[in-house]
Amino acid sequence: MTAEEHGVTRAVAVGGLLEIFNRSGVLDAADVRIAATLISLAGLDPNDPATEPVSLATALAVRAPRLGHVYVDLATIARTATADPDPDTDTPPPLTTLPWPDPAAWTAAVAACTLLVRSGEADAGPLTPLRRLGSRLFLERYFRQERTLAERLAELDHQPVTTIGLPLLADRIAALFPAPADPGQRTAAATVALRGLTVIAGGPGTGKTTTVARSVALLLELAADQGRPAPLIALCAPTGKAAARLTEAIRQETAGLSLSPIAAAGLENLTASTIHRLLGVRGPGGFRHDSAHPLPHDIVIVDETSMVSLSLLTHLLDAVRADARLVLVGDPDQLSAIEAGAVLRDIVGPAAAGPVVDPAMAAILTKVSADPPPRATVHGGFGSGVIVLSHSHRFGAPVAALAAAIRRGDAEAALTALTAGSAAITWLNLDAADLAAHPAAEATVRDAVLAAFGTLARAARSGDESAALTALGRMRILCAHRHGPYGVNGWTDRSERWLADALGGSPEPNYPGRPLLVTENDYELGLFNGDSGVIITTAADGPTAIFPSASGPVSVTPSRLGPVQTAFASTIHKSQGSEFATVLVVLPDSEARLLSRELLYTAVTRAQRELLILGSESAVRAAIERPVHRATGLAARLWTLPATVTAMEPSS
């Protein structure tokens, strides 16, 4: 093993293009080492000038998934690449001045290296680590996952649509979604009952969970009406926290419904799990359920799909029975999974701009839903099961207007919303790193922190469990980074200092009022990555960690807890799926690589009532004008599939 310079960033003992692009920050040490190993296994010398273009292309293909891309496009990478500059270089050269190979000659050289690269869709010939489609270069693993996922989604989407008993379906939908139901909810429920694939997309507060809960009730009621066994339903989500929240939300939503005893019992017994737990983890990257050992469930519902990676969703669909139904739920405008792909955004595709419904499906929906019939559109045969909900119940008008402006990339409208003088939005137009130099702004932030977390601390010190758990959801500080002046760690220290100065504090680690964030699943305790809790003090037991749950607060001795962190602040990525009465968004400087439209949208839409944004106008503009573009091929595969709705039976 060779020690690398600057941790994992700079490789040693390499030359040529690999060294140049590594030193420029385009490639890191791992990209270089893996590429050099693959080139060597193909019997080539990675430092041979004749091999250098292939070595560089291989390293860029390795780099792509690390940045969320599925492939690298050799024709455009010179214009789209980003870099982490060498810390010893004050002014790294512009990336356009690097010795990028000519795209046509580069692609030809890669195609000629048949020991390393297979070209085209066909799988003939020996297996290679890389796959080339035109100028796009994939790691073979991601190429196959994307292709497999598209094929499985298409198979589910093109299942014959059951049209038996449409009048009964219409009656049940009308009962479960009485007027005035939101536009699209009845259509979504009908789609769940009729199709093999349903996608329920929409922003926070648009009724996705309501629709899912009532759709599950609909399926159970229809089975009881028709004398069939209740369908076996799996509820799952990418994280334990999201799974627990889904279970609780469905029970709350259906508690007030007038349901048959069979349907009510079926709902009571439903419990969501993580996707990994549903599949049954078996060793690194392996699962108990796959195509040879499929899941037994008739219906699989996945919440928070925007957080699911290409690899994980491919594994899940590999295990879903060919005759089962799949329901994907989530917000395609939120941050995608950290791993490669943007699967929900790709699946929603053109339907984000309006319904894309096959004429046959549109005709069926008019018979069962009181919603206005969706406009029938032929779009390659895919998408009739994609329903986008748009009416939000969560936000007041100011926050809703800001979120909508961010989502559509309208910086001027967003700035107008920020400066409109609404009591719901406070914008501190300055760099967060300079907050101490602006006493009035610092006082505004400090007062908000003390109001929310001071209430939490006082309730925790008095041992008032209920009040402490209520106060726990009052506020969260959301940051793009973990370290540095804009990061979680710094804002946690600042918040603790402010509270200690105002209320007095203790140096002990488990002080009453310390908000907690679980960072690893603990199935024995029923605590999951992302769960929030707080330390309270009790006369009998002293410091105790309490966590909310659907069945009542969970109390844990602090020494029994697994990994947790103090949760005055958290990263925006960690906040996905959560909501707080007040949110303070701390934006980094405008040049930060993490700053994006999706990051800002996700942060803003965590606020239920009040939003504070600490960041300069340049940072706000940079975020809105910088949508995340991930190089993926899933949308192109899905939205060009030639197929139409096939009715299983004539309408009755």
XYZ file of C-alpha atoms in Angstrom:
652
model
C 0.000 0.000 0.000
C 1.223 3.489 -0.799
C 0.592 6.401 1.581
C -1.300 9.151 -0.245
C -0.772 12.867 0.216
C -3.451 14.999 1.923
C -5.475 12.010 3.132
C -7.531 10.512 0.333
C -7.207 13.306 -2.210
C -3.796 13.117 -3.887
C -2.198 9.979 -5.311
C 1.533 9.340 -5.494
C 3.611 7.322 -7.941
C 1.370 8.140 -10.911
C 2.183 10.242 -13.920
C 0.752 11.587 -17.149
C -2.903 12.535 -17.425
C -3.852 10.753 -14.203
C -1.389 12.865 -12.231
C -2.440 16.102 -13.944
C -6.142 15.555 -13.341
C -5.514 14.327 -9.799
C -3.431 17.407 -8.961
C -6.110 19.656 -10.444
C -8.682 18.139 -8.088
C -10.875 16.554 -10.765
C -9.855 13.047 -9.648
C -9.086 11.886 -6.124
C -6.692 9.154 -5.072
C -9.337 6.421 -5.078
C -10.401 7.267 -8.640
C -6.788 7.039 -9.778
C -5.972 3.823 -7.903
C -9.050 1.945 -9.075
C -8.522 3.058 -12.674
C -4.852 2.057 -12.584
C -5.791 -1.353 -11.196
C -8.409 -1.950 -13.914
C -5.971 -0.873 -16.641
C -3.290 -3.186 -15.234
C -5.726 -6.119 -15.038
C -6.401 -5.571 -18.736
C -2.658 -6.078 -19.343
C -1.957 -2.399 -20.037
C 0.361 0.152 -18.454
C -1.651 3.062 -16.993
C 1.334 5.391 -17.451
C 1.944 4.449 -21.093
C 1.238 7.586 -23.182
C -0.763 5.464 -25.622
C -2.968 4.202 -22.792
C -3.349 7.515 -20.950
C -6.671 8.556 -22.569
C -8.247 5.218 -21.632
C -6.798 5.488 -18.112
C -8.296 8.963 -17.736
C -11.694 7.860 -19.062
C -11.698 4.906 -16.668
C -10.874 7.134 -13.711
C -13.664 9.534 -14.684
C -16.123 6.627 -14.936
C -15.076 5.555 -11.417
C -15.473 9.157 -10.239
C -19.000 9.547 -11.642
C -20.973 7.522 -9.029
C -19.026 9.209 -6.240
C -20.631 12.482 -7.375
C -24.086 10.964 -7.922
C -23.771 10.352 -11.677
C -24.429 7.035 -13.352
C -21.981 7.649 -16.216
C -19.447 10.111 -17.573
C -20.024 11.660 -20.986
C -16.659 12.007 -22.694
C -18.127 14.519 -25.140
C -19.138 17.012 -22.439
C -17.058 16.319 -19.337
C -14.521 19.055 -20.179
C -17.342 21.631 -19.859
C -19.152 20.114 -16.868
C -16.407 18.821 -14.564
C -15.855 20.253 -11.091
C -12.798 19.937 -8.880
C -11.485 19.943 -5.327
C -8.272 21.953 -5.854
C -4.935 20.926 -4.395
C -4.594 22.616 -0.967
C -0.996 23.569 -1.859
C -2.171 25.478 -4.944
C -3.517 28.969 -4.287
C -4.994 29.486 -7.740
C -5.633 26.204 -9.542
C -5.800 26.469 -13.327
C -9.242 26.637 -14.981
C -10.436 23.150 -15.804
C -10.934 24.117 -19.452
C -7.155 24.579 -19.752
C -6.446 20.994 -18.727
C -5.239 18.649 -21.500
C -8.633 17.085 -22.220
C -8.419 14.581 -25.094
C -10.339 15.287 -28.281
C -13.808 13.774 -27.630
C -14.055 11.831 -30.891
C -10.542 10.383 -30.685
C -11.012 9.761 -26.971
C -14.221 7.804 -27.488
C -12.610 5.798 -30.278
C -9.636 4.914 -28.071
C -11.954 3.754 -25.295
C -14.047 1.685 -27.711
C -10.912 0.006 -29.041
C -9.950 -1.223 -25.561
C -12.232 -4.269 -25.712
C -10.555 -6.027 -22.773
C -11.841 -3.223 -20.567
C -14.884 -1.852 -22.367
C -17.972 -3.425 -23.942
C -19.842 -1.202 -26.401
C -23.586 -1.115 -27.058
C -26.595 -2.643 -25.322
C -25.860 -6.264 -26.267
C -24.249 -8.498 -23.639
C -22.331 -10.667 -26.109
C -18.715 -11.439 -25.367
C -16.751 -11.524 -22.121
C -17.829 -9.447 -19.141
C -15.913 -6.173 -18.822
C -15.824 -3.583 -16.005
C -16.938 -0.735 -18.300
C -19.779 -0.212 -20.772
C -19.875 2.400 -23.543
C -22.979 3.824 -25.206
C -21.852 6.434 -27.694
C -19.707 8.882 -25.738
C -21.184 7.780 -22.404
C -19.016 5.520 -20.276
C -20.527 3.522 -17.387
C -19.211 1.197 -14.791
C -20.877 -2.052 -15.864
C -22.615 -2.430 -12.519
C -24.509 0.861 -12.837
C -25.297 0.307 -16.509
C -26.954 -3.016 -15.683
C -28.790 -1.631 -12.671
C -30.271 1.239 -14.667
C -31.285 -1.042 -17.521
C -32.761 -3.632 -15.162
C -34.672 -1.007 -13.202
C -36.184 0.430 -16.385
C -37.229 -3.040 -17.544
C -38.859 -3.938 -14.217
C -40.689 -0.626 -13.972
C -41.961 -1.084 -17.513
C -43.162 -4.615 -16.752
C -45.116 -3.394 -13.736
C -46.445 -0.350 -15.570
C -47.723 -2.467 -18.448
C -49.595 -5.032 -16.402
C -53.161 -5.400 -17.697
C -55.487 -2.930 -15.982
C -58.326 -4.626 -14.111
C -61.651 -3.071 -15.085
C -63.980 -5.497 -13.291
C -66.195 -3.815 -10.707
C -65.573 -0.190 -11.652
C -68.902 0.997 -10.136
C -67.946 -0.556 -6.787
C -64.519 1.058 -7.011
C -66.127 4.433 -7.731
C -68.407 4.099 -4.686
C -65.546 3.166 -2.382
C -63.371 6.057 -3.630
C -66.221 8.513 -3.112
C -66.659 7.256 0.470
C -62.967 7.421 1.343
C -62.337 10.731 -0.437
C -65.491 12.777 0.204
C -65.769 16.226 -1.314
C -63.929 18.453 -1.182
C -60.997 16.119 -1.740
C -57.871 17.607 -3.258
C -57.405 17.297 -6.999
C -55.512 14.167 -7.850
C -56.065 12.205 -4.642
C -59.021 10.222 -5.987
C -57.181 9.667 -9.253
C -54.132 8.423 -7.351
C -56.215 6.014 -5.258
C -57.958 4.687 -8.370
C -54.574 4.206 -10.014
C -53.289 2.225 -7.020
C -56.336 -0.045 -7.289
C -56.067 -0.524 -11.045
C -52.430 -0.527 -12.126
C -49.259 -2.478 -11.479
C -47.200 0.702 -11.000
C -48.335 3.900 -9.298
C -46.150 6.884 -8.486
C -47.583 9.442 -6.047
C -45.372 12.508 -6.227
C -45.687 15.954 -4.691
C -44.164 18.461 -2.334
C -44.502 18.536 1.456
C -48.061 18.793 2.695
C -49.690 17.879 -0.614
C -51.476 14.858 0.856
C -49.217 12.020 -0.254
C -49.508 10.153 3.049
C -53.256 10.789 3.219
C -53.605 9.342 -0.262
C -51.466 6.311 0.562
C -53.331 5.589 3.811
C -56.754 5.796 2.186
C -55.552 3.824 -0.822
C -54.509 0.997 1.502
C -57.943 1.163 3.147
C -59.496 1.101 -0.335
C -57.636 -2.079 -1.300
C -58.653 -3.813 1.912
C -62.299 -2.751 1.553
C -62.456 -3.903 -2.068
C -61.079 -7.310 -1.107
C -63.697 -7.642 1.635
C -66.477 -6.492 -0.712
C -65.527 -9.090 -3.297
C -64.983 -11.928 -0.831
C -61.256 -12.156 -1.573
C -58.471 -12.581 0.975
C -56.948 -9.319 2.058
C -53.876 -8.498 -0.045
C -50.512 -8.874 1.650
C -49.126 -5.332 1.812
C -45.549 -4.255 2.538
C -44.848 -0.693 3.687
C -41.224 0.380 3.529
C -38.943 3.412 3.462
C -35.196 3.999 3.088
C -34.618 4.831 6.777
C -35.962 3.521 10.058
C -37.203 6.969 11.000
C -39.151 7.315 7.759
C -40.602 3.824 8.206
C -41.754 4.557 11.766
C -43.267 7.864 10.661
C -45.118 6.139 7.811
C -46.616 3.583 10.207
C -47.754 6.296 12.586
C -49.121 8.534 9.832
C -51.209 5.766 8.267
C -52.715 4.828 11.628
C -53.526 8.446 12.439
C -55.018 9.070 9.011
C -57.258 6.015 9.051
C -58.289 6.188 12.722
C -61.335 8.301 11.955
C -62.512 6.386 8.906
C -65.639 4.251 8.942
C -64.198 0.919 7.813
C -65.309 -2.674 7.807
C -63.866 -4.831 10.638
C -61.688 -6.696 8.124
C -60.185 -3.501 6.686
C -59.723 -1.953 10.136
C -57.905 -5.055 11.378
C -55.718 -5.132 8.290
C -54.675 -1.521 8.808
C -54.007 -2.039 12.506
C -51.582 -4.864 11.717
C -49.597 -2.909 9.108
C -46.105 -1.862 10.172
C -43.552 -0.271 7.882
C -39.923 -1.385 7.810
C -36.752 -0.227 6.148
C -36.176 -1.473 2.621
C -33.089 -3.327 3.810
C -35.045 -5.103 6.527
C -37.846 -5.988 4.102
C -35.353 -7.543 1.693
C -33.417 -9.290 4.466
C -29.761 -8.253 4.483
C -27.436 -11.189 3.928
C -23.811 -10.136 3.938
C -22.341 -7.082 2.195
C -24.590 -6.117 -0.724
C -26.628 -9.322 -0.539
C -30.306 -9.862 0.285
C -32.426 -12.869 1.153
C -35.138 -11.806 -1.307
C -34.295 -11.486 -4.999
C -35.711 -12.663 -8.327
C -35.220 -16.308 -7.329
C -36.721 -15.745 -3.873
C -39.285 -12.965 -4.384
C -41.165 -11.114 -1.688
C -44.531 -12.728 -0.884
C -46.375 -9.401 -0.880
C -49.124 -8.494 -3.321
C -48.506 -4.763 -2.932
C -45.249 -2.995 -2.033
C -45.429 0.683 -1.033
C -42.212 2.710 -0.810
C -42.235 6.084 0.956
C -39.569 8.804 0.620
C -38.482 7.350 -2.711
C -36.378 10.429 -3.514
C -33.924 9.172 -0.879
C -33.604 5.714 -2.457
C -30.519 5.047 -4.560
C -30.445 3.402 -7.963
C -28.785 0.308 -6.490
C -31.266 -0.155 -3.651
C -34.367 0.377 -5.776
C -33.023 -2.098 -8.337
C -32.552 -4.699 -5.594
C -36.087 -4.054 -4.354
C -37.707 -4.399 -7.779
C -35.688 -7.524 -8.404
C -37.511 -9.026 -5.417
C -41.033 -7.768 -6.260
C -43.198 -10.472 -7.853
C -44.049 -9.994 -11.523
C -47.774 -9.934 -10.692
C -47.464 -7.672 -7.648
C -48.198 -3.961 -7.505
C -45.683 -1.259 -6.663
C -46.456 2.198 -5.269
C -43.621 4.749 -5.129
C -44.195 7.881 -3.022
C -42.038 10.977 -2.653
C -41.028 14.485 -3.640
C -38.913 14.539 -6.821
C -37.745 18.106 -6.112
C -36.011 17.166 -2.867
C -32.402 16.117 -2.609
C -31.710 12.774 -4.216
C -29.879 9.922 -2.537
C -26.211 10.549 -1.845
C -25.381 7.523 -3.996
C -25.630 7.379 -7.786
C -28.855 8.188 -9.586
C -31.930 10.402 -9.266
C -34.494 7.646 -9.607
C -37.701 9.356 -8.499
C -37.020 12.440 -10.597
C -36.300 10.250 -13.610
C -39.426 8.158 -13.070
C -41.699 11.203 -12.719
C -40.069 12.741 -15.799
C -42.387 14.831 -18.012
C -45.336 14.132 -15.703
C -43.934 16.805 -13.361
C -45.255 19.396 -15.844
C -48.725 17.825 -16.069
C -50.498 14.470 -16.345
C -49.238 12.091 -19.003
C -52.048 9.584 -19.360
C -52.775 7.039 -22.054
C -56.243 7.609 -23.620
C -57.436 4.188 -22.470
C -56.427 4.926 -18.888
C -58.010 8.379 -19.040
C -61.297 6.784 -20.105
C -61.158 4.331 -17.195
C -60.384 7.050 -14.649
C -63.414 9.106 -15.695
C -65.607 6.199 -14.564
C -64.215 5.914 -11.028
C -62.952 9.339 -9.961
C -64.824 12.593 -9.406
C -61.659 14.512 -10.263
C -61.558 16.236 -13.657
C -60.341 13.650 -16.161
C -56.636 14.024 -16.903
C -55.773 15.133 -20.392
C -54.991 12.045 -22.465
C -51.461 12.254 -23.801
C -49.420 9.676 -25.667
C -45.830 9.906 -24.423
C -44.009 6.743 -25.392
C -46.352 4.524 -23.423
C -44.993 5.192 -19.922
C -46.370 7.430 -17.210
C -50.093 6.731 -16.929
C -49.488 5.674 -13.339
C -47.612 8.849 -12.361
C -49.776 11.219 -10.298
C -48.346 14.557 -9.114
C -50.184 16.238 -6.220
C -49.711 19.999 -6.092
C -51.963 21.610 -3.475
C -50.058 22.093 -0.188
C -51.761 22.131 3.222
C -48.630 22.543 5.296
C -47.505 26.077 4.538
C -48.953 29.528 4.785
C -48.910 31.554 1.588
C -45.478 33.231 2.128
C -43.495 30.018 2.639
C -45.490 28.266 -0.088
C -44.715 31.090 -2.530
C -41.011 30.937 -1.653
C -40.877 27.147 -2.046
C -42.667 27.330 -5.401
C -40.274 30.012 -6.679
C -37.250 27.955 -5.651
C -38.664 24.816 -7.245
C -39.184 26.489 -10.616
C -35.809 28.281 -10.451
C -37.203 31.830 -10.267
C -34.635 33.744 -8.209
C -36.404 37.105 -8.537
C -39.706 35.711 -7.261
C -37.875 34.010 -4.391
C -36.168 37.246 -3.384
C -39.528 39.031 -3.557
C -40.994 36.420 -1.201
C -38.035 36.840 1.154
C -38.389 40.627 1.306
C -42.195 40.860 1.362
C -42.295 41.592 5.088
C -44.166 38.459 6.092
C -44.151 37.504 9.768
C -43.551 33.908 8.659
C -40.225 34.619 6.927
C -37.174 36.409 8.283
C -34.230 36.855 5.938
C -30.879 37.958 7.331
C -29.071 39.038 4.180
C -25.475 38.489 5.241
C -22.803 35.826 5.208
C -23.324 33.479 8.152
C -19.591 33.491 8.865
C -19.865 37.241 9.602
C -22.826 36.987 11.986
C -20.845 38.164 15.036
C -20.050 41.424 13.224
C -23.784 42.219 12.967
C -25.146 42.539 16.533
C -28.770 43.088 15.544
C -28.840 40.051 13.271
C -27.047 37.943 15.856
C -29.605 38.987 18.460
C -32.446 37.916 16.136
C -30.946 34.465 15.698
C -30.019 34.117 19.372
C -33.519 35.116 20.488
C -35.076 32.484 18.191
C -32.720 29.798 19.497
C -33.339 30.744 23.132
C -37.116 30.893 22.664
C -37.297 27.390 21.215
C -34.513 25.527 22.972
C -34.942 27.476 26.223
C -38.490 26.115 26.442
C -37.076 22.648 25.802
C -34.418 23.050 28.499
C -36.854 24.279 31.146
C -39.290 21.434 30.478
C -36.453 18.898 30.546
C -35.059 20.261 33.824
C -38.474 20.061 35.469
C -38.931 16.476 34.253
C -42.034 17.388 32.229
C -41.857 14.632 29.637
C -44.854 15.759 27.578
C -43.787 19.403 27.420
C -40.226 18.438 26.529
C -41.335 16.243 23.629
C -43.649 18.993 22.388
C -40.824 21.528 22.550
C -38.492 19.132 20.753
C -40.205 19.833 17.431
C -40.246 23.606 17.805
C -36.997 24.357 15.997
C -34.057 22.944 14.089
C -31.020 24.716 12.635
C -30.277 23.308 9.175
C -26.820 23.524 7.610
C -25.328 22.371 4.330
C -22.050 21.305 5.934
C -21.014 19.524 9.089
C -17.790 21.459 9.734
C -16.608 25.042 9.407
C -18.314 28.391 10.095
C -21.479 27.318 8.264
C -21.580 23.812 9.701
C -23.554 21.739 12.171
C -20.750 21.414 14.713
C -20.154 25.151 14.961
C -23.847 25.954 15.300
C -24.278 23.271 17.943
C -21.455 24.812 19.995
C -22.917 28.304 19.536
C -26.391 27.200 20.614
C -25.058 25.431 23.703
C -23.068 28.539 24.639
C -26.058 30.849 24.245
C -28.246 28.563 26.364
C -25.605 28.188 29.073
C -25.178 31.962 29.251
C -28.940 32.532 29.459
C -30.053 29.668 31.684
C -26.920 28.370 33.327
C -25.625 24.976 32.321
C -23.672 21.937 33.317
C -20.496 20.619 31.693
C -21.751 17.047 31.940
C -22.454 15.434 28.539
C -26.034 14.339 29.272
C -27.416 17.636 30.530
C -31.206 18.075 30.709
C -32.462 19.767 27.579
C -29.844 18.235 25.308
C -31.650 17.389 22.043
C -30.509 14.102 20.527
C -30.345 12.695 17.013
C -29.892 8.933 16.602
C -27.290 8.126 13.945
C -27.546 4.320 13.796
C -30.517 1.953 13.870
C -31.090 0.121 17.156
C -33.806 -2.450 16.510
C -33.741 -3.707 20.106
C -34.700 -0.271 21.434
C -36.865 0.553 18.441
C -34.778 3.659 17.671
C -33.705 4.468 14.145
C -31.218 6.625 12.300
C -32.750 10.114 12.252
C -34.975 9.749 15.343
C -34.992 12.764 17.661
C -35.130 12.718 21.470
C -34.113 14.761 24.496
C -32.419 14.277 27.847
C -34.699 15.058 30.788
C -34.060 14.805 34.504
C -36.309 12.771 36.773
C -36.326 12.535 40.551
C -36.206 8.752 40.469
C -33.806 7.976 37.645
C -31.771 11.123 37.064
C -30.864 11.900 33.433
C -33.088 9.944 31.033
C -33.307 10.045 27.235
C -36.868 10.082 25.917
C -38.003 9.604 22.333
C -41.512 9.990 20.891
C -43.157 6.946 19.324
C -46.578 5.934 18.070
C -47.179 3.852 21.205
C -45.951 6.490 23.649
C -42.599 7.906 24.786
C -39.634 5.556 24.885
C -37.343 6.091 27.891
C -33.734 4.972 27.710
C -30.830 5.277 30.124
C -28.240 7.463 28.334
C -25.528 4.841 28.809
C -27.684 2.356 26.884
C -27.935 4.572 23.809
C -25.995 3.794 20.662
C -24.392 6.558 18.591
C -26.216 9.892 18.973
C -25.325 13.514 18.349
C -26.522 16.777 19.857
C -29.308 18.018 17.607
C -29.656 21.763 17.893
C -28.476 21.662 14.297
C -28.394 18.995 11.605
C -27.481 18.761 7.964
C -30.178 19.474 5.421
C -29.686 15.957 4.053
C -30.477 14.513 7.511
C -33.619 16.645 7.787
C -35.393 15.069 4.823
C -38.774 13.725 5.834
C -38.877 15.842 9.019
C -40.721 19.053 9.799
C -40.348 21.669 12.523
C -42.425 24.632 13.639
C -39.454 26.965 13.092
C -36.461 26.361 10.866
C -33.260 28.391 10.714
C -31.482 27.751 7.408
C -27.762 28.587 7.466
C -26.502 28.975 3.903
C -22.821 28.590 3.024
C -21.034 31.058 0.781
C -22.088 31.221 -2.850
C -19.105 29.171 -4.058
C -19.845 26.128 -1.887
C -20.179 23.008 -4.028
C -23.034 21.626 -1.945
C -25.175 24.712 -2.523
C -27.988 23.857 -4.936
C -31.640 24.514 -5.731
C -32.650 21.144 -4.291
C -30.711 21.809 -1.082
C -32.443 25.160 -0.516
C -35.874 23.770 -1.446
C -35.462 20.840 0.949
C -34.398 23.158 3.786
C -37.187 25.698 3.254
C -39.889 23.048 3.084
C -38.986 21.642 6.524
C -40.659 24.699 8.154
C -44.268 24.376 9.294
C -44.894 27.943 10.462
C -41.800 30.125 10.646
C -38.681 30.301 8.499
C -35.425 32.157 9.171
C -32.793 32.238 6.440
C -29.261 33.338 7.262
C -27.351 33.837 4.031
C -26.338 36.454 1.520
C -28.302 37.362 -1.593
C -25.473 35.933 -3.676
C -25.819 32.599 -1.846
C -29.601 32.539 -2.356
C -29.218 33.335 -6.049
C -26.429 30.801 -6.485
C -28.538 28.073 -4.903
C -31.615 28.762 -7.020
C -29.638 29.083 -10.233
C -27.733 25.843 -9.590
C -30.039 22.855 -10.024
C -28.443 19.474 -9.520
C -27.803 17.796 -12.860
C -27.010 14.136 -12.512
C -25.917 12.166 -15.541
C -28.461 9.358 -15.659
C -30.118 7.374 -18.412
C -33.204 6.067 -16.595
C -35.612 8.790 -17.760
C -34.657 8.289 -21.406
C -35.171 4.544 -21.097
C -38.559 4.857 -19.394
C -40.134 7.612 -21.406
C -39.477 6.083 -24.831
C -41.003 2.678 -24.102
C -43.622 1.673 -26.711
C -46.665 0.350 -24.876
C -50.260 1.221 -24.030
C -52.793 0.362 -21.368
C -54.194 -3.139 -21.820
C -57.551 -3.825 -20.192
C -57.786 -7.223 -18.499
C -61.595 -7.357 -18.723
C -64.298 -5.211 -20.284
C -65.797 -2.595 -18.019
C -68.781 -3.792 -16.030
